[in-house]
């Protein structure tokens, strides 16, 4: 006679119980990072294939084991600067490197703006998920506009994975746009725009549209000037249309150059919806919203980005963007997606980003670069959350490529408080970071913006003091060029 149903049930339950006990037991002896404490979803997160390629292509001489460490002769050398038109920042140790000497052209532009009240200063802020939804950047922008003037959120893409979570502008769009990103396409149909994307209105059966409305923020009272940026195409029938008052305005999209613009608003409008009519095959990049004066900061965030894909930028097209927008400072804020490669030797990333920064200098002549290091991140070691062992090695590599490329540097890890700071941010009441021990919340993002702004303005104030004591032939923004005696080209 067979076993009773109760017996089968008891046996099955016992097997499940023993399996659970075994799983919990084996988990204690396996590497902690197999069991991630990261919360959230990977929906809409693109994979940065260039980061993977850079790691896999690293020379065999690079130790890819978790115990690997790396150094550089530059680490032990003092950083000494040459005079730039009478202005010289004090020498630095590599440990405390900020590279403010390399930001002199930017500081001079701020100085001229502050003293004359005329002109404008523009910043391109490239980042990863740390700046998603305009986090950090919106507060950084607000701080600068509070001091130097300016209104508007700057350049905004046609579509965005973070549109629903962005507070600084309300942004929605039709679902039939076609998009290519420098994270998932190496050879786009048309060159990527300044935001790392290119969009196409190729659905000929249905009209593509995009709508923007003012969001939160003291300096977002209107959209300001709304300027559409688009590329070259053989299409001579395309128009855009939008409602102004009781009238529907149509504007033809002319293709006079590699990069083209059309102005849609010039007043105090609080919202605009733009339809793209017969616009197939035209590469569309996005809209710029600003008032044409003061400081403007464009947020070019992309989840999953390491920064390396920027090296894909088409120099000619970027030169055209630079001619129209005029960036004075380019900020590179990366690291979140680089930490999880099971090594402490980031020389492979250092080399890739050195090439990326050199590419940026070709793309945006006259602009200076500020590298922001990885923030602190905590991982589980045993039963305790501690600063991930890769944070310091990565931030040091970021500092090295900043020095080698004559860029400024902000050590966000140290600005946050250094070792153990992310754990403190998560455990504070109210908390300043999420339970993934990686990303700040809105309160933490505001704090980070304040820290970065504080370092920048402190350096700017120091520049003004040095400028007072300088020779009469003080820096001209367009011609200043700084050189570090110990900078090494790769």
mmCIF file of N, CA and C in Angstrom, residues 382-478:
data_model
loop_
_atom_site.group_PDB
_atom_site.id
_atom_site.type_symbol
_atom_site.label_atom_id
_atom_site.label_comp_id
_atom_site.label_asym_id
_atom_site.label_seq_id
_atom_site.Cartn_x
_atom_site.Cartn_y
_atom_site.Cartn_z
ATOM 1 N N UNK A 382 30.552 40.828 5.835
ATOM 2 C CA UNK A 382 30.066 40.093 6.999
ATOM 3 C C UNK A 382 28.632 40.503 7.268
ATOM 4 N N UNK A 383 28.415 41.078 8.422
ATOM 5 C CA UNK A 383 27.068 41.539 8.775
ATOM 6 C C UNK A 383 26.987 43.059 8.830
ATOM 7 N N UNK A 384 28.049 43.728 8.390
ATOM 8 C CA UNK A 384 28.131 45.185 8.547
ATOM 9 C C UNK A 384 28.253 45.886 7.200
ATOM 10 N N UNK A 385 27.574 47.022 7.064
ATOM 11 C CA UNK A 385 27.700 47.861 5.876
ATOM 12 C C UNK A 385 28.875 48.818 6.072
ATOM 13 N N UNK A 386 29.808 48.779 5.127
ATOM 14 C CA UNK A 386 30.993 49.643 5.186
ATOM 15 C C UNK A 386 31.268 50.237 3.815
ATOM 16 N N UNK A 387 32.110 51.273 3.778
ATOM 17 C CA UNK A 387 32.529 51.848 2.504
ATOM 18 C C UNK A 387 33.105 50.759 1.619
ATOM 19 N N UNK A 388 32.619 50.672 0.398
ATOM 20 C CA UNK A 388 33.097 49.675 -0.553
ATOM 21 C C UNK A 388 34.599 49.853 -0.771
ATOM 22 N N UNK A 389 35.303 48.750 -0.795
ATOM 23 C CA UNK A 389 36.770 48.800 -0.881
ATOM 24 C C UNK A 389 37.265 49.355 -2.215
ATOM 25 N N UNK A 390 36.371 49.487 -3.192
ATOM 26 C CA UNK A 390 36.790 50.013 -4.496
ATOM 27 C C UNK A 390 36.642 51.524 -4.591
ATOM 28 N N UNK A 391 35.999 52.163 -3.631
ATOM 29 C CA UNK A 391 35.710 53.593 -3.735
ATOM 30 C C UNK A 391 36.979 54.433 -3.793
ATOM 31 N N UNK A 392 37.885 54.220 -2.858
ATOM 32 C CA UNK A 392 39.115 55.031 -2.817
ATOM 33 C C UNK A 392 40.001 54.773 -4.036
ATOM 34 N N UNK A 393 40.256 53.508 -4.426
ATOM 35 C CA UNK A 393 41.047 53.291 -5.642
ATOM 36 C C UNK A 393 40.443 53.956 -6.880
ATOM 37 N N UNK A 394 39.115 53.898 -7.024
ATOM 38 C CA UNK A 394 38.498 54.533 -8.180
ATOM 39 C C UNK A 394 38.630 56.049 -8.113
ATOM 40 N N UNK A 395 38.366 56.639 -6.962
ATOM 41 C CA UNK A 395 38.463 58.097 -6.851
ATOM 42 C C UNK A 395 39.891 58.575 -7.100
ATOM 43 N N UNK A 396 40.881 57.773 -6.698
ATOM 44 C CA UNK A 396 42.278 58.131 -6.970
ATOM 45 C C UNK A 396 42.576 58.075 -8.466
ATOM 46 N N UNK A 397 42.016 57.086 -9.162
ATOM 47 C CA UNK A 397 42.208 57.011 -10.611
ATOM 48 C C UNK A 397 41.532 58.193 -11.304
ATOM 49 N N UNK A 398 40.369 58.589 -10.806
ATOM 50 C CA UNK A 398 39.691 59.755 -11.372
ATOM 51 C C UNK A 398 40.517 61.022 -11.141
ATOM 52 N N UNK A 399 41.150 61.091 -9.990
ATOM 53 C CA UNK A 399 42.018 62.233 -9.706
ATOM 54 C C UNK A 399 43.228 62.248 -10.637
ATOM 55 N N UNK A 400 43.761 61.062 -10.919
ATOM 56 C CA UNK A 400 44.936 60.991 -11.796
ATOM 57 C C UNK A 400 44.586 61.418 -13.223
ATOM 58 N N UNK A 401 43.451 60.958 -13.756
ATOM 59 C CA UNK A 401 43.165 61.377 -15.134
ATOM 60 C C UNK A 401 42.743 62.844 -15.177
ATOM 61 N N UNK A 402 42.223 63.382 -14.067
ATOM 62 C CA UNK A 402 41.944 64.815 -14.013
ATOM 63 C C UNK A 402 43.245 65.610 -14.106
ATOM 64 N N UNK A 403 44.246 65.190 -13.352
ATOM 65 C CA UNK A 403 45.541 65.869 -13.386
ATOM 66 C C UNK A 403 46.210 65.742 -14.741
ATOM 67 N N UNK A 404 46.189 64.538 -15.306
ATOM 68 C CA UNK A 404 46.857 64.308 -16.583
ATOM 69 C C UNK A 404 46.216 65.074 -17.735
ATOM 70 N N UNK A 405 44.945 65.377 -17.613
ATOM 71 C CA UNK A 405 44.245 66.084 -18.682
ATOM 72 C C UNK A 405 44.033 67.562 -18.366
ATOM 73 N N UNK A 406 44.710 68.054 -17.326
ATOM 74 C CA UNK A 406 44.606 69.457 -16.930
ATOM 75 C C UNK A 406 43.157 69.836 -16.648
ATOM 76 N N UNK A 407 42.533 69.061 -15.778
ATOM 77 C CA UNK A 407 41.144 69.293 -15.391
ATOM 78 C C UNK A 407 41.071 69.596 -13.902
ATOM 79 N N UNK A 408 40.030 70.316 -13.503
ATOM 80 C CA UNK A 408 39.772 70.489 -12.087
ATOM 81 C C UNK A 408 39.237 69.191 -11.503
ATOM 82 N N UNK A 409 39.231 69.099 -10.177
ATOM 83 C CA UNK A 409 38.803 67.851 -9.536
ATOM 84 C C UNK A 409 38.077 68.154 -8.233
ATOM 85 N N UNK A 410 36.939 67.487 -8.046
ATOM 86 C CA UNK A 410 36.184 67.559 -6.792
ATOM 87 C C UNK A 410 36.052 66.144 -6.257
ATOM 88 N N UNK A 411 36.622 65.893 -5.101
ATOM 89 C CA UNK A 411 36.576 64.569 -4.490
ATOM 90 C C UNK A 411 35.278 64.452 -3.685
ATOM 91 N N UNK A 412 34.228 63.991 -4.347
ATOM 92 C CA UNK A 412 32.917 63.917 -3.709
ATOM 93 C C UNK A 412 32.920 62.966 -2.524
ATOM 94 N N UNK A 413 33.689 61.894 -2.625
ATOM 95 C CA UNK A 413 33.801 60.940 -1.520
ATOM 96 C C UNK A 413 34.258 61.652 -0.248
ATOM 97 N N UNK A 414 35.276 62.489 -0.363
ATOM 98 C CA UNK A 414 35.777 63.204 0.806
ATOM 99 C C UNK A 414 34.839 64.336 1.213
ATOM 100 N N UNK A 415 34.235 65.010 0.242
ATOM 101 C CA UNK A 415 33.301 66.081 0.577
ATOM 102 C C UNK A 415 32.119 65.544 1.387
ATOM 103 N N UNK A 416 31.711 64.312 1.103
ATOM 104 C CA UNK A 416 30.606 63.699 1.841
ATOM 105 C C UNK A 416 30.985 63.350 3.271
ATOM 106 N N UNK A 417 32.280 63.246 3.536
ATOM 107 C CA UNK A 417 32.728 62.873 4.867
ATOM 108 C C UNK A 417 33.714 61.733 4.897
ATOM 109 N N UNK A 418 34.041 61.177 3.708
ATOM 110 C CA UNK A 418 35.035 60.116 3.641
ATOM 111 C C UNK A 418 34.508 58.771 4.090
ATOM 112 N N UNK A 419 35.370 57.991 4.693
ATOM 113 C CA UNK A 419 35.051 56.612 5.058
ATOM 114 C C UNK A 419 33.797 56.515 5.930
ATOM 115 N N UNK A 420 32.861 55.683 5.500
ATOM 116 C CA UNK A 420 31.648 55.445 6.271
ATOM 117 C C UNK A 420 30.576 56.499 6.107
ATOM 118 N N UNK A 421 30.795 57.486 5.234
ATOM 119 C CA UNK A 421 29.833 58.588 5.137
ATOM 120 C C UNK A 421 28.493 58.137 4.569
ATOM 121 N N UNK A 422 28.491 57.213 3.591
ATOM 122 C CA UNK A 422 27.216 56.787 3.018
ATOM 123 C C UNK A 422 26.354 56.073 4.055
ATOM 124 N N UNK A 423 26.964 55.281 4.901
ATOM 125 C CA UNK A 423 26.208 54.615 5.972
ATOM 126 C C UNK A 423 25.557 55.655 6.873
ATOM 127 N N UNK A 424 26.310 56.699 7.203
ATOM 128 C CA UNK A 424 25.759 57.766 8.041
ATOM 129 C C UNK A 424 24.608 58.464 7.335
ATOM 130 N N UNK A 425 24.755 58.692 6.021
ATOM 131 C CA UNK A 425 23.704 59.375 5.269
ATOM 132 C C UNK A 425 22.424 58.539 5.248
ATOM 133 N N UNK A 426 22.561 57.224 5.146
ATOM 134 C CA UNK A 426 21.395 56.344 5.120
ATOM 135 C C UNK A 426 20.725 56.285 6.492
ATOM 136 N N UNK A 427 21.523 56.321 7.548
ATOM 137 C CA UNK A 427 21.006 56.133 8.898
ATOM 138 C C UNK A 427 20.559 57.427 9.564
ATOM 139 N N UNK A 428 20.859 58.565 8.936
ATOM 140 C CA UNK A 428 20.434 59.841 9.514
ATOM 141 C C UNK A 428 18.909 59.937 9.559
ATOM 142 N N UNK A 429 18.418 60.780 10.465
ATOM 143 C CA UNK A 429 16.981 61.055 10.558
ATOM 144 C C UNK A 429 16.751 62.541 10.333
ATOM 145 N N UNK A 430 16.136 62.944 9.242
ATOM 146 C CA UNK A 430 15.714 62.100 8.118
ATOM 147 C C UNK A 430 16.910 61.663 7.267
ATOM 148 N N UNK A 431 16.749 60.535 6.589
ATOM 149 C CA UNK A 431 17.826 59.967 5.780
ATOM 150 C C UNK A 431 18.172 60.876 4.605
ATOM 151 N N UNK A 432 19.442 60.789 4.154
ATOM 152 C CA UNK A 432 19.880 61.558 2.991
ATOM 153 C C UNK A 432 20.214 60.654 1.805
ATOM 154 N N UNK A 433 20.042 59.340 1.969
ATOM 155 C CA UNK A 433 20.320 58.399 0.880
ATOM 156 C C UNK A 433 19.417 57.186 1.018
ATOM 157 N N UNK A 434 19.279 56.446 -0.083
ATOM 158 C CA UNK A 434 18.412 55.287 -0.105
ATOM 159 C C UNK A 434 19.056 54.049 0.461
ATOM 160 N N UNK A 435 18.257 53.018 0.631
ATOM 161 C CA UNK A 435 18.726 51.769 1.218
ATOM 162 C C UNK A 435 19.635 50.965 0.280
ATOM 163 N N UNK A 436 19.822 51.438 -0.946
ATOM 164 C CA UNK A 436 20.810 50.786 -1.807
ATOM 165 C C UNK A 436 22.223 51.219 -1.434
ATOM 166 N N UNK A 437 22.350 52.159 -0.500
ATOM 167 C CA UNK A 437 23.643 52.666 -0.014
ATOM 168 C C UNK A 437 24.508 53.202 -1.159
ATOM 169 N N UNK A 438 23.838 53.725 -2.185
ATOM 170 C CA UNK A 438 24.535 54.235 -3.366
ATOM 171 C C UNK A 438 24.028 55.602 -3.790
ATOM 172 N N UNK A 439 22.693 55.757 -3.847
ATOM 173 C CA UNK A 439 22.099 56.966 -4.399
ATOM 174 C C UNK A 439 21.530 57.864 -3.300
ATOM 175 N N UNK A 440 21.785 59.170 -3.389
ATOM 176 C CA UNK A 440 21.167 60.087 -2.431
ATOM 177 C C UNK A 440 19.699 60.265 -2.750
ATOM 178 N N UNK A 441 18.909 60.640 -1.759
ATOM 179 C CA UNK A 441 17.535 61.039 -2.008
ATOM 180 C C UNK A 441 17.531 62.553 -2.275
ATOM 181 N N UNK A 442 16.350 63.173 -2.313
ATOM 182 C CA UNK A 442 16.301 64.600 -2.645
ATOM 183 C C UNK A 442 17.064 65.441 -1.625
ATOM 184 N N UNK A 443 16.977 65.064 -0.354
ATOM 185 C CA UNK A 443 17.695 65.805 0.689
ATOM 186 C C UNK A 443 19.207 65.648 0.501
ATOM 187 N N UNK A 444 19.643 64.421 0.219
ATOM 188 C CA UNK A 444 21.063 64.187 0.008
ATOM 189 C C UNK A 444 21.576 64.838 -1.263
ATOM 190 N N UNK A 445 20.737 64.823 -2.318
ATOM 191 C CA UNK A 445 21.133 65.455 -3.580
ATOM 192 C C UNK A 445 21.346 66.948 -3.384
ATOM 193 N N UNK A 446 20.477 67.568 -2.616
ATOM 194 C CA UNK A 446 20.618 68.997 -2.324
ATOM 195 C C UNK A 446 21.916 69.256 -1.554
ATOM 196 N N UNK A 447 22.244 68.345 -0.653
ATOM 197 C CA UNK A 447 23.487 68.472 0.119
ATOM 198 C C UNK A 447 24.702 68.344 -0.793
ATOM 199 N N UNK A 448 24.683 67.366 -1.694
ATOM 200 C CA UNK A 448 25.802 67.185 -2.621
ATOM 201 C C UNK A 448 25.969 68.417 -3.505
ATOM 202 N N UNK A 449 24.854 68.952 -3.995
ATOM 203 C CA UNK A 449 24.916 70.164 -4.812
ATOM 204 C C UNK A 449 25.560 71.301 -4.038
ATOM 205 N N UNK A 450 25.201 71.415 -2.773
ATOM 206 C CA UNK A 450 25.766 72.464 -1.923
ATOM 207 C C UNK A 450 27.269 72.270 -1.722
ATOM 208 N N UNK A 451 27.691 71.010 -1.563
ATOM 209 C CA UNK A 451 29.114 70.718 -1.382
ATOM 210 C C UNK A 451 29.916 71.069 -2.637
ATOM 211 N N UNK A 452 29.403 70.696 -3.798
ATOM 212 C CA UNK A 452 30.102 70.977 -5.049
ATOM 213 C C UNK A 452 30.113 72.477 -5.341
ATOM 214 N N UNK A 453 28.982 73.112 -5.133
ATOM 215 C CA UNK A 453 28.909 74.559 -5.323
ATOM 216 C C UNK A 453 29.861 75.269 -4.363
ATOM 217 N N UNK A 454 29.892 74.803 -3.125
ATOM 218 C CA UNK A 454 30.768 75.408 -2.127
ATOM 219 C C UNK A 454 32.230 75.347 -2.527
ATOM 220 N N UNK A 455 32.690 74.186 -3.016
ATOM 221 C CA UNK A 455 34.089 74.080 -3.443
ATOM 222 C C UNK A 455 34.364 74.997 -4.624
ATOM 223 N N UNK A 456 33.422 75.054 -5.571
ATOM 224 C CA UNK A 456 33.623 75.870 -6.764
ATOM 225 C C UNK A 456 33.676 77.356 -6.413
ATOM 226 N N UNK A 457 32.767 77.815 -5.569
ATOM 227 C CA UNK A 457 32.724 79.236 -5.210
ATOM 228 C C UNK A 457 33.897 79.609 -4.317
ATOM 229 N N UNK A 458 34.324 78.695 -3.471
ATOM 230 C CA UNK A 458 35.511 78.967 -2.658
ATOM 231 C C UNK A 458 36.723 79.188 -3.560
ATOM 232 N N UNK A 459 36.858 78.368 -4.584
ATOM 233 C CA UNK A 459 37.957 78.533 -5.529
ATOM 234 C C UNK A 459 37.800 79.831 -6.324
ATOM 235 N N UNK A 460 36.571 80.157 -6.688
ATOM 236 C CA UNK A 460 36.308 81.404 -7.424
ATOM 237 C C UNK A 460 36.671 82.618 -6.572
ATOM 238 N N UNK A 461 36.303 82.602 -5.301
ATOM 239 C CA UNK A 461 36.655 83.700 -4.394
ATOM 240 C C UNK A 461 38.167 83.826 -4.259
ATOM 241 N N UNK A 462 38.848 82.677 -4.211
ATOM 242 C CA UNK A 462 40.304 82.687 -4.144
ATOM 243 C C UNK A 462 40.887 83.281 -5.431
ATOM 244 N N UNK A 463 40.271 82.944 -6.556
ATOM 245 C CA UNK A 463 40.721 83.498 -7.839
ATOM 246 C C UNK A 463 40.600 85.022 -7.845
ATOM 247 N N UNK A 464 39.505 85.543 -7.308
ATOM 248 C CA UNK A 464 39.319 86.997 -7.286
ATOM 249 C C UNK A 464 40.397 87.678 -6.457
ATOM 250 N N UNK A 465 40.782 87.041 -5.356
ATOM 251 C CA UNK A 465 41.854 87.611 -4.534
ATOM 252 C C UNK A 465 43.183 87.568 -5.276
ATOM 253 N N UNK A 466 43.468 86.460 -5.931
ATOM 254 C CA UNK A 466 44.704 86.355 -6.706
ATOM 255 C C UNK A 466 44.690 87.340 -7.872
ATOM 256 N N UNK A 467 43.536 87.555 -8.428
ATOM 257 C CA UNK A 467 43.402 88.471 -9.559
ATOM 258 C C UNK A 467 43.734 89.905 -9.157
ATOM 259 N N UNK A 468 43.325 90.280 -7.941
ATOM 260 C CA UNK A 468 43.614 91.624 -7.445
ATOM 261 C C UNK A 468 45.107 91.896 -7.400
ATOM 262 N N UNK A 469 45.870 90.848 -7.028
ATOM 263 C CA UNK A 469 47.313 91.006 -6.903
ATOM 264 C C UNK A 469 48.046 90.720 -8.204
ATOM 265 N N UNK A 470 47.302 90.399 -9.265
ATOM 266 C CA UNK A 470 47.924 90.017 -10.531
ATOM 267 C C UNK A 470 48.405 91.236 -11.295
ATOM 268 N N UNK A 471 49.171 90.980 -12.325
ATOM 269 C CA UNK A 471 49.646 92.032 -13.218
ATOM 270 C C UNK A 471 48.458 92.607 -13.993
ATOM 271 N N UNK A 472 48.621 93.757 -14.602
ATOM 272 C CA UNK A 472 47.513 94.368 -15.350
ATOM 273 C C UNK A 472 46.953 93.493 -16.461
ATOM 274 N N UNK A 473 47.833 92.691 -17.099
ATOM 275 C CA UNK A 473 47.354 91.871 -18.214
ATOM 276 C C UNK A 473 46.656 90.620 -17.684
ATOM 277 N N UNK A 474 45.507 90.859 -17.054
ATOM 278 C CA UNK A 474 44.772 89.780 -16.394
ATOM 279 C C UNK A 474 44.121 88.870 -17.430
ATOM 280 N N UNK A 475 43.782 87.654 -16.996
ATOM 281 C CA UNK A 475 43.244 86.597 -17.848
ATOM 282 C C UNK A 475 42.140 87.062 -18.776
ATOM 283 N N UNK A 476 42.204 86.629 -20.010
ATOM 284 C CA UNK A 476 41.104 86.773 -20.946
ATOM 285 C C UNK A 476 40.481 85.401 -21.118
ATOM 286 N N UNK A 477 39.161 85.271 -20.954
ATOM 287 C CA UNK A 477 38.531 83.956 -20.934
ATOM 288 C C UNK A 477 38.815 83.087 -22.148
ATOM 289 N N UNK A 478 38.910 83.726 -23.322
ATOM 290 C CA UNK A 478 39.032 82.922 -24.518
ATOM 291 C C UNK A 478 40.462 82.496 -24.808
#
